[in-house]
Amino acid sequence: MDNQTLDSVNLFGMRVDRVDMAGALALIERFVQERTPPRHIVTADASMVVTADNDPDFAAIVNASDLVTPDGAGILWATKRMGTPVRAKVSGVDLAARCCALSEEKGWRIFFFGAAPGVAEEARARMLARHPGAHIVGIRDGFFKPEDEPAIVAQIREARPDILLVALGIPKQEKFIQRHKAELGVPVCVGVGGTLDVFSGSVRRAPTWMQNSGLEWLYRVASNPKKISKVALLPRFALMTLRAPRNARSG
Ligand code: UDP
């Protein structure tokens, strides 16, 4: 299966694939075994759809990627309303956590790239406390200047990960992966947003009932007012969805 054969939905010009967690992990396993070409996995939430609508270059990166998972209640709601429901939510943080758990069993080598200085270290320490056999083969914070990128690429290449988790936020992480995937030598690169903050314990996840009822955004902005610029994209996403023809087959 490649991205031509995935069952996909078109959400306002951006592709989202109908996968569940088991399907996403099976694809990752295949990509790790195949090793080339380098694959890019996107975890798409509602803010990403609005960003893609404003930025055609970014939309093209997402649409050309190898897997776009539905990350968030907003995507589930919109695709259901439009008559093309996705199967399940596969969030970046859950997908990354499962990859780390499977690293123990399958020997996958994982690199944590992103977040503020110190966060990836703490994320690795906590992940190893839960999964002592996980292979977290490298870490690097996500605050750098453009001229640092060659050294970052060299550090990642040297660590020889199978899976690179890129936690720089949307759209920076997708653009970084697009720019460098050919030279990184990594089979699977995944953009995972605030995952390392969650792994490190510096940000708590919303309670499960809030995640399931579509209120994760409210929890995030209440616990970190800096998130307001991202949350401000959500009313636009809701309007786009409410204005779209209901039950239109768009995928
Ligand atoms: N970040 C980073 N470098 C930057 C900007 C942000 O590493 O230049 C990190 C930030 O510290 C946080 C993550 O990227 O850990 C973004 O998290 P957020 O939940 O905002 O991600 P998004 O919702 O955009 O996927």
mmCIF file of C-alpha atoms and ligand atoms in Angstrom:
data_model
loop_
_atom_site.group_PDB
_atom_site.id
_atom_site.type_symbol
_atom_site.label_atom_id
_atom_site.label_comp_id
_atom_site.label_asym_id
_atom_site.label_seq_id
_atom_site.Cartn_x
_atom_site.Cartn_y
_atom_site.Cartn_z
ATOM 1 C CA MET A 1 0.000 0.000 0.000
ATOM 2 C CA ASP A 2 1.267 3.499 -0.794
ATOM 3 C CA ASN A 3 -0.497 6.819 -0.487
ATOM 4 C CA GLN A 4 -2.265 6.202 -3.814
ATOM 5 C CA THR A 5 -4.022 3.170 -2.369
ATOM 6 C CA LEU A 6 -4.873 4.510 1.092
ATOM 7 C CA ASP A 7 -8.545 5.177 1.693
ATOM 8 C CA SER A 8 -8.544 8.971 1.993
ATOM 9 C CA VAL A 9 -10.868 11.878 2.649
ATOM 10 C CA ASN A 10 -10.362 15.331 1.149
ATOM 11 C CA LEU A 11 -10.966 17.989 3.808
ATOM 12 C CA PHE A 12 -10.989 21.406 2.104
ATOM 13 C CA GLY A 13 -8.112 20.420 -0.166
ATOM 14 C CA MET A 14 -6.109 18.530 2.476
ATOM 15 C CA ARG A 15 -5.883 14.757 2.525
ATOM 16 C CA VAL A 16 -6.698 12.756 5.648
ATOM 17 C CA ASP A 17 -6.428 8.959 5.580
ATOM 18 C CA ARG A 18 -8.959 6.563 7.043
ATOM 19 C CA VAL A 19 -6.638 4.592 9.297
ATOM 20 C CA ASP A 20 -6.897 3.375 12.843
ATOM 21 C CA MET A 21 -3.982 2.860 15.252
ATOM 22 C CA ALA A 22 -3.387 -0.761 14.210
ATOM 23 C CA GLY A 23 -3.321 0.221 10.532
ATOM 24 C CA ALA A 24 -0.937 3.117 11.160
ATOM 25 C CA LEU A 25 1.448 0.890 13.149
ATOM 26 C CA ALA A 26 1.344 -1.817 10.474
ATOM 27 C CA LEU A 27 2.339 0.772 7.865
ATOM 28 C CA ILE A 28 5.162 2.057 10.073
ATOM 29 C CA GLU A 29 6.433 -1.500 10.493
ATOM 30 C CA ARG A 30 6.422 -1.965 6.720
ATOM 31 C CA PHE A 31 8.149 1.381 6.131
ATOM 32 C CA VAL A 32 10.843 0.526 8.697
ATOM 33 C CA GLN A 33 11.460 -2.825 7.010
ATOM 34 C CA GLU A 34 11.589 -1.309 3.511
ATOM 35 C CA ARG A 35 13.846 1.564 4.693
ATOM 36 C CA THR A 36 13.579 3.507 1.416
ATOM 37 C CA PRO A 37 12.200 5.741 0.097
ATOM 38 C CA PRO A 38 12.101 7.891 3.253
ATOM 39 C CA ARG A 39 8.489 8.202 4.423
ATOM 40 C CA HIS A 40 6.737 11.169 5.964
ATOM 41 C CA ILE A 41 3.833 10.649 8.366
ATOM 42 C CA VAL A 42 1.576 13.595 9.232
ATOM 43 C CA THR A 43 -0.724 13.705 12.263
ATOM 44 C CA ALA A 44 -3.464 16.130 11.215
ATOM 45 C CA ASP A 45 -5.687 18.168 13.497
ATOM 46 C CA ALA A 46 -8.237 20.883 12.732
ATOM 47 C CA SER A 47 -5.661 23.709 12.992
ATOM 48 C CA MET A 48 -3.619 21.975 10.288
ATOM 49 C CA VAL A 49 -6.573 22.021 7.890
ATOM 50 C CA VAL A 50 -6.874 25.800 8.319
ATOM 51 C CA THR A 51 -3.094 26.268 7.959
ATOM 52 C CA ALA A 52 -3.162 24.204 4.756
ATOM 53 C CA ASP A 53 -6.062 26.276 3.436
ATOM 54 C CA ASN A 54 -3.922 29.421 3.904
ATOM 55 C CA ASP A 55 -0.652 27.962 2.626
ATOM 56 C CA PRO A 56 -0.711 25.967 -0.641
ATOM 57 C CA ASP A 57 2.941 24.900 -0.258
ATOM 58 C CA PHE A 58 2.137 23.393 3.109
ATOM 59 C CA ALA A 59 -0.998 21.688 1.728
ATOM 60 C CA ALA A 60 1.148 20.152 -1.028
ATOM 61 C CA ILE A 61 3.575 18.724 1.551
ATOM 62 C CA VAL A 62 0.744 17.103 3.516
ATOM 63 C CA ASN A 63 -0.935 15.767 0.375
ATOM 64 C CA ALA A 64 2.313 14.221 -0.877
ATOM 65 C CA SER A 65 3.109 12.548 2.449
ATOM 66 C CA ASP A 66 2.904 8.790 2.991
ATOM 67 C CA LEU A 67 0.246 8.792 5.704
ATOM 68 C CA VAL A 68 -2.008 11.483 7.203
ATOM 69 C CA THR A 69 -3.633 10.292 10.438
ATOM 70 C CA PRO A 70 -6.781 11.900 11.849
ATOM 71 C CA ASP A 71 -5.549 13.585 15.044
ATOM 72 C CA GLY A 72 -8.416 15.100 16.934
ATOM 73 C CA ALA A 73 -12.114 15.305 17.550
ATOM 74 C CA GLY A 74 -12.471 18.193 15.062
ATOM 75 C CA ILE A 75 -11.403 15.989 12.150
ATOM 76 C CA LEU A 76 -13.753 13.214 13.284
ATOM 77 C CA TRP A 77 -16.665 15.654 13.523
ATOM 78 C CA ALA A 78 -16.023 17.335 10.155
ATOM 79 C CA THR A 79 -15.571 14.115 8.192
ATOM 80 C CA LYS A 80 -18.674 12.612 9.782
ATOM 81 C CA ARG A 81 -20.757 15.672 8.979
ATOM 82 C CA MET A 82 -19.562 15.625 5.393
ATOM 83 C CA GLY A 83 -20.581 11.998 4.991
ATOM 84 C CA THR A 84 -17.026 10.630 4.778
ATOM 85 C CA PRO A 85 -16.235 9.660 8.373
ATOM 86 C CA VAL A 86 -12.713 8.602 9.269
ATOM 87 C CA ARG A 87 -12.437 5.402 11.283
ATOM 88 C CA ALA A 88 -10.767 6.528 14.461
ATOM 89 C CA LYS A 89 -8.545 9.133 16.039
ATOM 90 C CA VAL A 90 -4.824 8.434 15.738
ATOM 91 C CA SER A 91 -3.118 11.265 17.586
ATOM 92 C CA GLY A 92 0.554 12.118 17.293
ATOM 93 C CA VAL A 93 1.131 11.596 20.997
ATOM 94 C CA ASP A 94 -0.575 8.171 21.026
ATOM 95 C CA LEU A 95 1.200 7.064 17.845
ATOM 96 C CA ALA A 96 4.576 8.183 19.201
ATOM 97 C CA ALA A 97 3.939 6.434 22.531
ATOM 98 C CA ARG A 98 3.041 3.190 20.747
ATOM 99 C CA CYS A 99 6.194 3.421 18.625
ATOM 100 C CA CYS A 100 8.299 3.774 21.796
ATOM 101 C CA ALA A 101 6.517 0.801 23.397
ATOM 102 C CA LEU A 102 7.059 -1.288 20.252
ATOM 103 C CA SER A 103 10.704 -0.217 20.137
ATOM 104 C CA GLU A 104 11.297 -2.611 23.043
ATOM 105 C CA GLU A 105 9.790 -5.542 21.188
ATOM 106 C CA LYS A 106 10.841 -4.807 17.620
ATOM 107 C CA GLY A 107 14.155 -3.083 18.236
ATOM 108 C CA TRP A 108 13.041 0.125 16.517
ATOM 109 C CA ARG A 109 15.547 2.945 17.004
ATOM 110 C CA ILE A 110 13.809 6.219 17.845
ATOM 111 C CA PHE A 111 15.080 9.819 17.863
ATOM 112 C CA PHE A 112 13.322 12.636 19.787
ATOM 113 C CA PHE A 113 13.769 15.989 18.008
ATOM 114 C CA GLY A 114 12.021 19.124 19.232
ATOM 115 C CA ALA A 115 10.635 21.124 22.172
ATOM 116 C CA ALA A 116 12.463 23.470 24.544
ATOM 117 C CA PRO A 117 15.981 22.634 25.805
ATOM 118 C CA GLY A 118 15.824 19.901 28.447
ATOM 119 C CA VAL A 119 12.403 18.582 27.435
ATOM 120 C CA ALA A 120 13.580 15.805 25.092
ATOM 121 C CA GLU A 121 16.031 14.572 27.802
ATOM 122 C CA GLU A 122 13.237 14.400 30.361
ATOM 123 C CA ALA A 123 10.933 12.771 27.796
ATOM 124 C CA ARG A 124 13.570 10.107 27.149
ATOM 125 C CA ALA A 125 14.148 9.492 30.885
ATOM 126 C CA ARG A 126 10.424 9.068 31.526
ATOM 127 C CA MET A 127 9.921 6.880 28.466
ATOM 128 C CA LEU A 128 12.794 4.627 29.565
ATOM 129 C CA ALA A 129 11.288 4.384 33.043
ATOM 130 C CA ARG A 130 8.120 2.970 31.413
ATOM 131 C CA HIS A 131 9.843 0.955 28.697
ATOM 132 C CA PRO A 132 13.394 0.185 29.837
ATOM 133 C CA GLY A 133 14.164 -1.725 26.652
ATOM 134 C CA ALA A 134 13.137 1.088 24.283
ATOM 135 C CA HIS A 135 15.888 2.302 21.965
ATOM 136 C CA ILE A 136 15.812 6.104 22.202
ATOM 137 C CA VAL A 137 19.002 6.639 20.210
ATOM 138 C CA GLY A 138 19.184 10.426 20.167
ATOM 139 C CA ILE A 139 17.662 13.695 21.309
ATOM 140 C CA ARG A 140 17.927 17.303 20.187
ATOM 141 C CA ASP A 141 15.901 20.365 21.217
ATOM 142 C CA GLY A 142 13.773 22.218 18.696
ATOM 143 C CA PHE A 143 15.074 25.756 19.059
ATOM 144 C CA PHE A 144 17.694 26.466 16.408
ATOM 145 C CA LYS A 145 18.692 28.875 13.666
ATOM 146 C CA PRO A 146 18.555 27.961 9.964
ATOM 147 C CA GLU A 147 22.365 27.746 9.922
ATOM 148 C CA ASP A 148 22.225 25.001 12.591
ATOM 149 C CA GLU A 149 20.224 22.669 10.355
ATOM 150 C CA PRO A 150 23.183 20.920 8.675
ATOM 151 C CA ALA A 151 24.596 19.993 12.116
ATOM 152 C CA ILE A 152 21.163 18.741 13.255
ATOM 153 C CA VAL A 153 20.851 16.612 10.113
ATOM 154 C CA ALA A 154 24.347 15.219 10.721
ATOM 155 C CA GLN A 155 23.500 14.397 14.369
ATOM 156 C CA ILE A 156 20.336 12.542 13.325
ATOM 157 C CA ARG A 157 22.125 10.671 10.513
ATOM 158 C CA GLU A 158 24.832 9.539 12.909
ATOM 159 C CA ALA A 159 22.296 8.176 15.408
ATOM 160 C CA ARG A 160 20.749 5.999 12.619
ATOM 161 C CA PRO A 161 17.159 6.040 13.887
ATOM 162 C CA ASP A 162 14.411 4.012 12.224
ATOM 163 C CA ILE A 163 11.825 6.560 13.347
ATOM 164 C CA LEU A 164 12.405 10.290 13.798
ATOM 165 C CA LEU A 165 9.786 12.055 15.930
ATOM 166 C CA VAL A 166 9.813 15.737 14.935
ATOM 167 C CA ALA A 167 8.108 17.892 17.568
ATOM 168 C CA LEU A 168 8.472 21.452 16.270
ATOM 169 C CA GLY A 169 4.759 22.286 15.881
ATOM 170 C CA ILE A 170 2.709 22.744 12.718
ATOM 171 C CA PRO A 171 3.842 23.666 10.014
ATOM 172 C CA LYS A 172 7.505 23.893 11.024
ATOM 173 C CA GLN A 173 7.893 20.140 11.585
ATOM 174 C CA GLU A 174 6.342 19.168 8.240
ATOM 175 C CA LYS A 175 8.529 21.711 6.417
ATOM 176 C CA PHE A 176 11.660 20.468 8.198
ATOM 177 C CA ILE A 177 10.865 16.876 7.218
ATOM 178 C CA GLN A 178 10.168 17.851 3.612
ATOM 179 C CA ARG A 179 13.421 19.857 3.384
ATOM 180 C CA HIS A 180 15.643 17.179 4.837
ATOM 181 C CA LYS A 181 14.074 13.743 4.446
ATOM 182 C CA ALA A 182 16.201 12.830 1.430
ATOM 183 C CA GLU A 183 19.464 13.431 3.329
ATOM 184 C CA LEU A 184 18.434 12.201 6.793
ATOM 185 C CA GLY A 185 18.683 8.504 5.920
ATOM 186 C CA VAL A 186 15.722 7.788 8.218
ATOM 187 C CA PRO A 187 12.988 5.386 7.034
ATOM 188 C CA VAL A 188 10.103 7.105 8.883
ATOM 189 C CA CYS A 189 9.758 10.753 9.964
ATOM 190 C CA VAL A 190 6.640 11.705 11.950
ATOM 191 C CA GLY A 191 5.507 15.235 12.837
ATOM 192 C CA VAL A 192 4.204 14.962 16.405
ATOM 193 C CA GLY A 193 3.556 18.529 17.702
ATOM 194 C CA GLY A 194 3.595 18.848 21.487
ATOM 195 C CA THR A 195 4.276 15.133 22.137
ATOM 196 C CA LEU A 196 7.630 15.609 23.889
ATOM 197 C CA ASP A 197 6.055 18.130 26.283
ATOM 198 C CA VAL A 198 3.509 15.447 27.183
ATOM 199 C CA PHE A 199 6.137 12.669 27.446
ATOM 200 C CA SER A 200 8.303 14.850 29.712
ATOM 201 C CA GLY A 201 5.394 15.679 32.001
ATOM 202 C CA SER A 202 5.752 19.435 31.373
ATOM 203 C CA VAL A 203 2.291 19.493 29.776
ATOM 204 C CA ARG A 204 -0.566 17.328 30.936
ATOM 205 C CA ARG A 205 -3.040 15.830 28.520
ATOM 206 C CA ALA A 206 -6.680 16.716 28.828
ATOM 207 C CA PRO A 207 -8.752 14.152 30.727
ATOM 208 C CA THR A 208 -10.033 11.388 28.435
ATOM 209 C CA TRP A 209 -13.636 12.601 28.629
ATOM 210 C CA MET A 210 -12.510 16.005 27.306
ATOM 211 C CA GLN A 211 -10.487 14.404 24.497
ATOM 212 C CA ASN A 212 -13.495 12.307 23.507
ATOM 213 C CA SER A 213 -16.005 15.120 23.658
ATOM 214 C CA GLY A 214 -13.983 17.454 21.454
ATOM 215 C CA LEU A 215 -12.953 19.780 24.283
ATOM 216 C CA GLU A 216 -9.204 19.106 24.247
ATOM 217 C CA TRP A 217 -8.622 22.597 22.754
ATOM 218 C CA LEU A 218 -10.377 24.198 25.739
ATOM 219 C CA TYR A 219 -8.178 22.322 28.186
ATOM 220 C CA ARG A 220 -5.048 23.273 26.255
ATOM 221 C CA VAL A 221 -5.798 26.981 26.136
ATOM 222 C CA ALA A 222 -6.891 27.042 29.788
ATOM 223 C CA SER A 223 -3.617 25.420 30.860
ATOM 224 C CA ASN A 224 -1.447 27.492 28.477
ATOM 225 C CA PRO A 225 -2.831 30.852 27.289
ATOM 226 C CA LYS A 226 -0.020 31.037 24.673
ATOM 227 C CA LYS A 227 -2.031 28.433 22.769
ATOM 228 C CA ILE A 228 -4.663 31.028 21.951
ATOM 229 C CA SER A 229 -3.268 31.721 18.452
ATOM 230 C CA LYS A 230 -3.684 28.075 17.554
ATOM 231 C CA VAL A 231 -7.098 27.785 19.136
ATOM 232 C CA ALA A 232 -8.141 30.925 17.245
ATOM 233 C CA LEU A 233 -8.011 28.837 14.050
ATOM 234 C CA LEU A 234 -10.733 26.509 15.299
ATOM 235 C CA PRO A 235 -13.815 28.734 14.770
ATOM 236 C CA ARG A 236 -12.700 29.101 11.143
ATOM 237 C CA PHE A 237 -12.487 25.304 10.850
ATOM 238 C CA ALA A 238 -15.986 25.004 12.341
ATOM 239 C CA LEU A 239 -17.334 27.584 9.881
ATOM 240 C CA MET A 240 -15.692 25.869 6.906
ATOM 241 C CA THR A 241 -17.276 22.597 7.986
ATOM 242 C CA LEU A 242 -20.721 24.042 8.687
ATOM 243 C CA ARG A 243 -20.757 25.745 5.280
ATOM 244 C CA ALA A 244 -19.673 22.624 3.382
ATOM 245 C CA PRO A 245 -22.434 20.582 1.780
ATOM 246 C CA ARG A 246 -23.623 17.995 4.268
ATOM 247 C CA ASN A 247 -23.021 14.374 3.384
ATOM 248 C CA ALA A 248 -21.105 15.357 0.235
ATOM 249 C CA ARG A 249 -18.804 12.531 -0.754
ATOM 250 C CA SER A 250 -15.560 14.465 -0.838
ATOM 251 C CA GLY A 251 -12.927 11.778 -0.560
HETATM 252 N N1 UDP B 1 8.732 24.017 19.213
HETATM 253 C C1 UDP B 1 10.042 23.795 18.852
HETATM 254 N N2 UDP B 1 10.682 24.724 18.091
HETATM 255 C C2 UDP B 1 10.083 25.850 17.674
HETATM 256 C C3 UDP B 1 8.716 26.075 18.031
HETATM 257 C C4 UDP B 1 8.069 25.121 18.810
HETATM 258 O O1 UDP B 1 10.612 22.752 19.198
HETATM 259 O O2 UDP B 1 10.706 26.652 16.999
HETATM 260 C C5 UDP B 1 8.051 23.009 20.020
HETATM 261 C C6 UDP B 1 7.364 23.518 21.275
HETATM 262 O O3 UDP B 1 8.294 23.650 22.328
HETATM 263 C C7 UDP B 1 6.342 22.406 21.505
HETATM 264 C C8 UDP B 1 6.015 21.948 20.087
HETATM 265 O O4 UDP B 1 7.029 22.456 19.253
HETATM 266 O O5 UDP B 1 6.954 21.335 22.192
HETATM 267 C C9 UDP B 1 4.686 22.471 19.557
HETATM 268 O O6 UDP B 1 3.667 21.960 20.308
HETATM 269 P P1 UDP B 1 2.157 22.238 19.900
HETATM 270 O O7 UDP B 1 1.309 21.446 20.823
HETATM 271 O O8 UDP B 1 1.916 23.720 19.766
HETATM 272 O O9 UDP B 1 2.140 21.574 18.449
HETATM 273 P P2 UDP B 1 1.075 21.649 17.297
HETATM 274 O O10 UDP B 1 -0.245 21.751 17.994
HETATM 275 O O11 UDP B 1 1.413 22.827 16.455
HETATM 276 O O12 UDP B 1 1.269 20.371 16.580
#
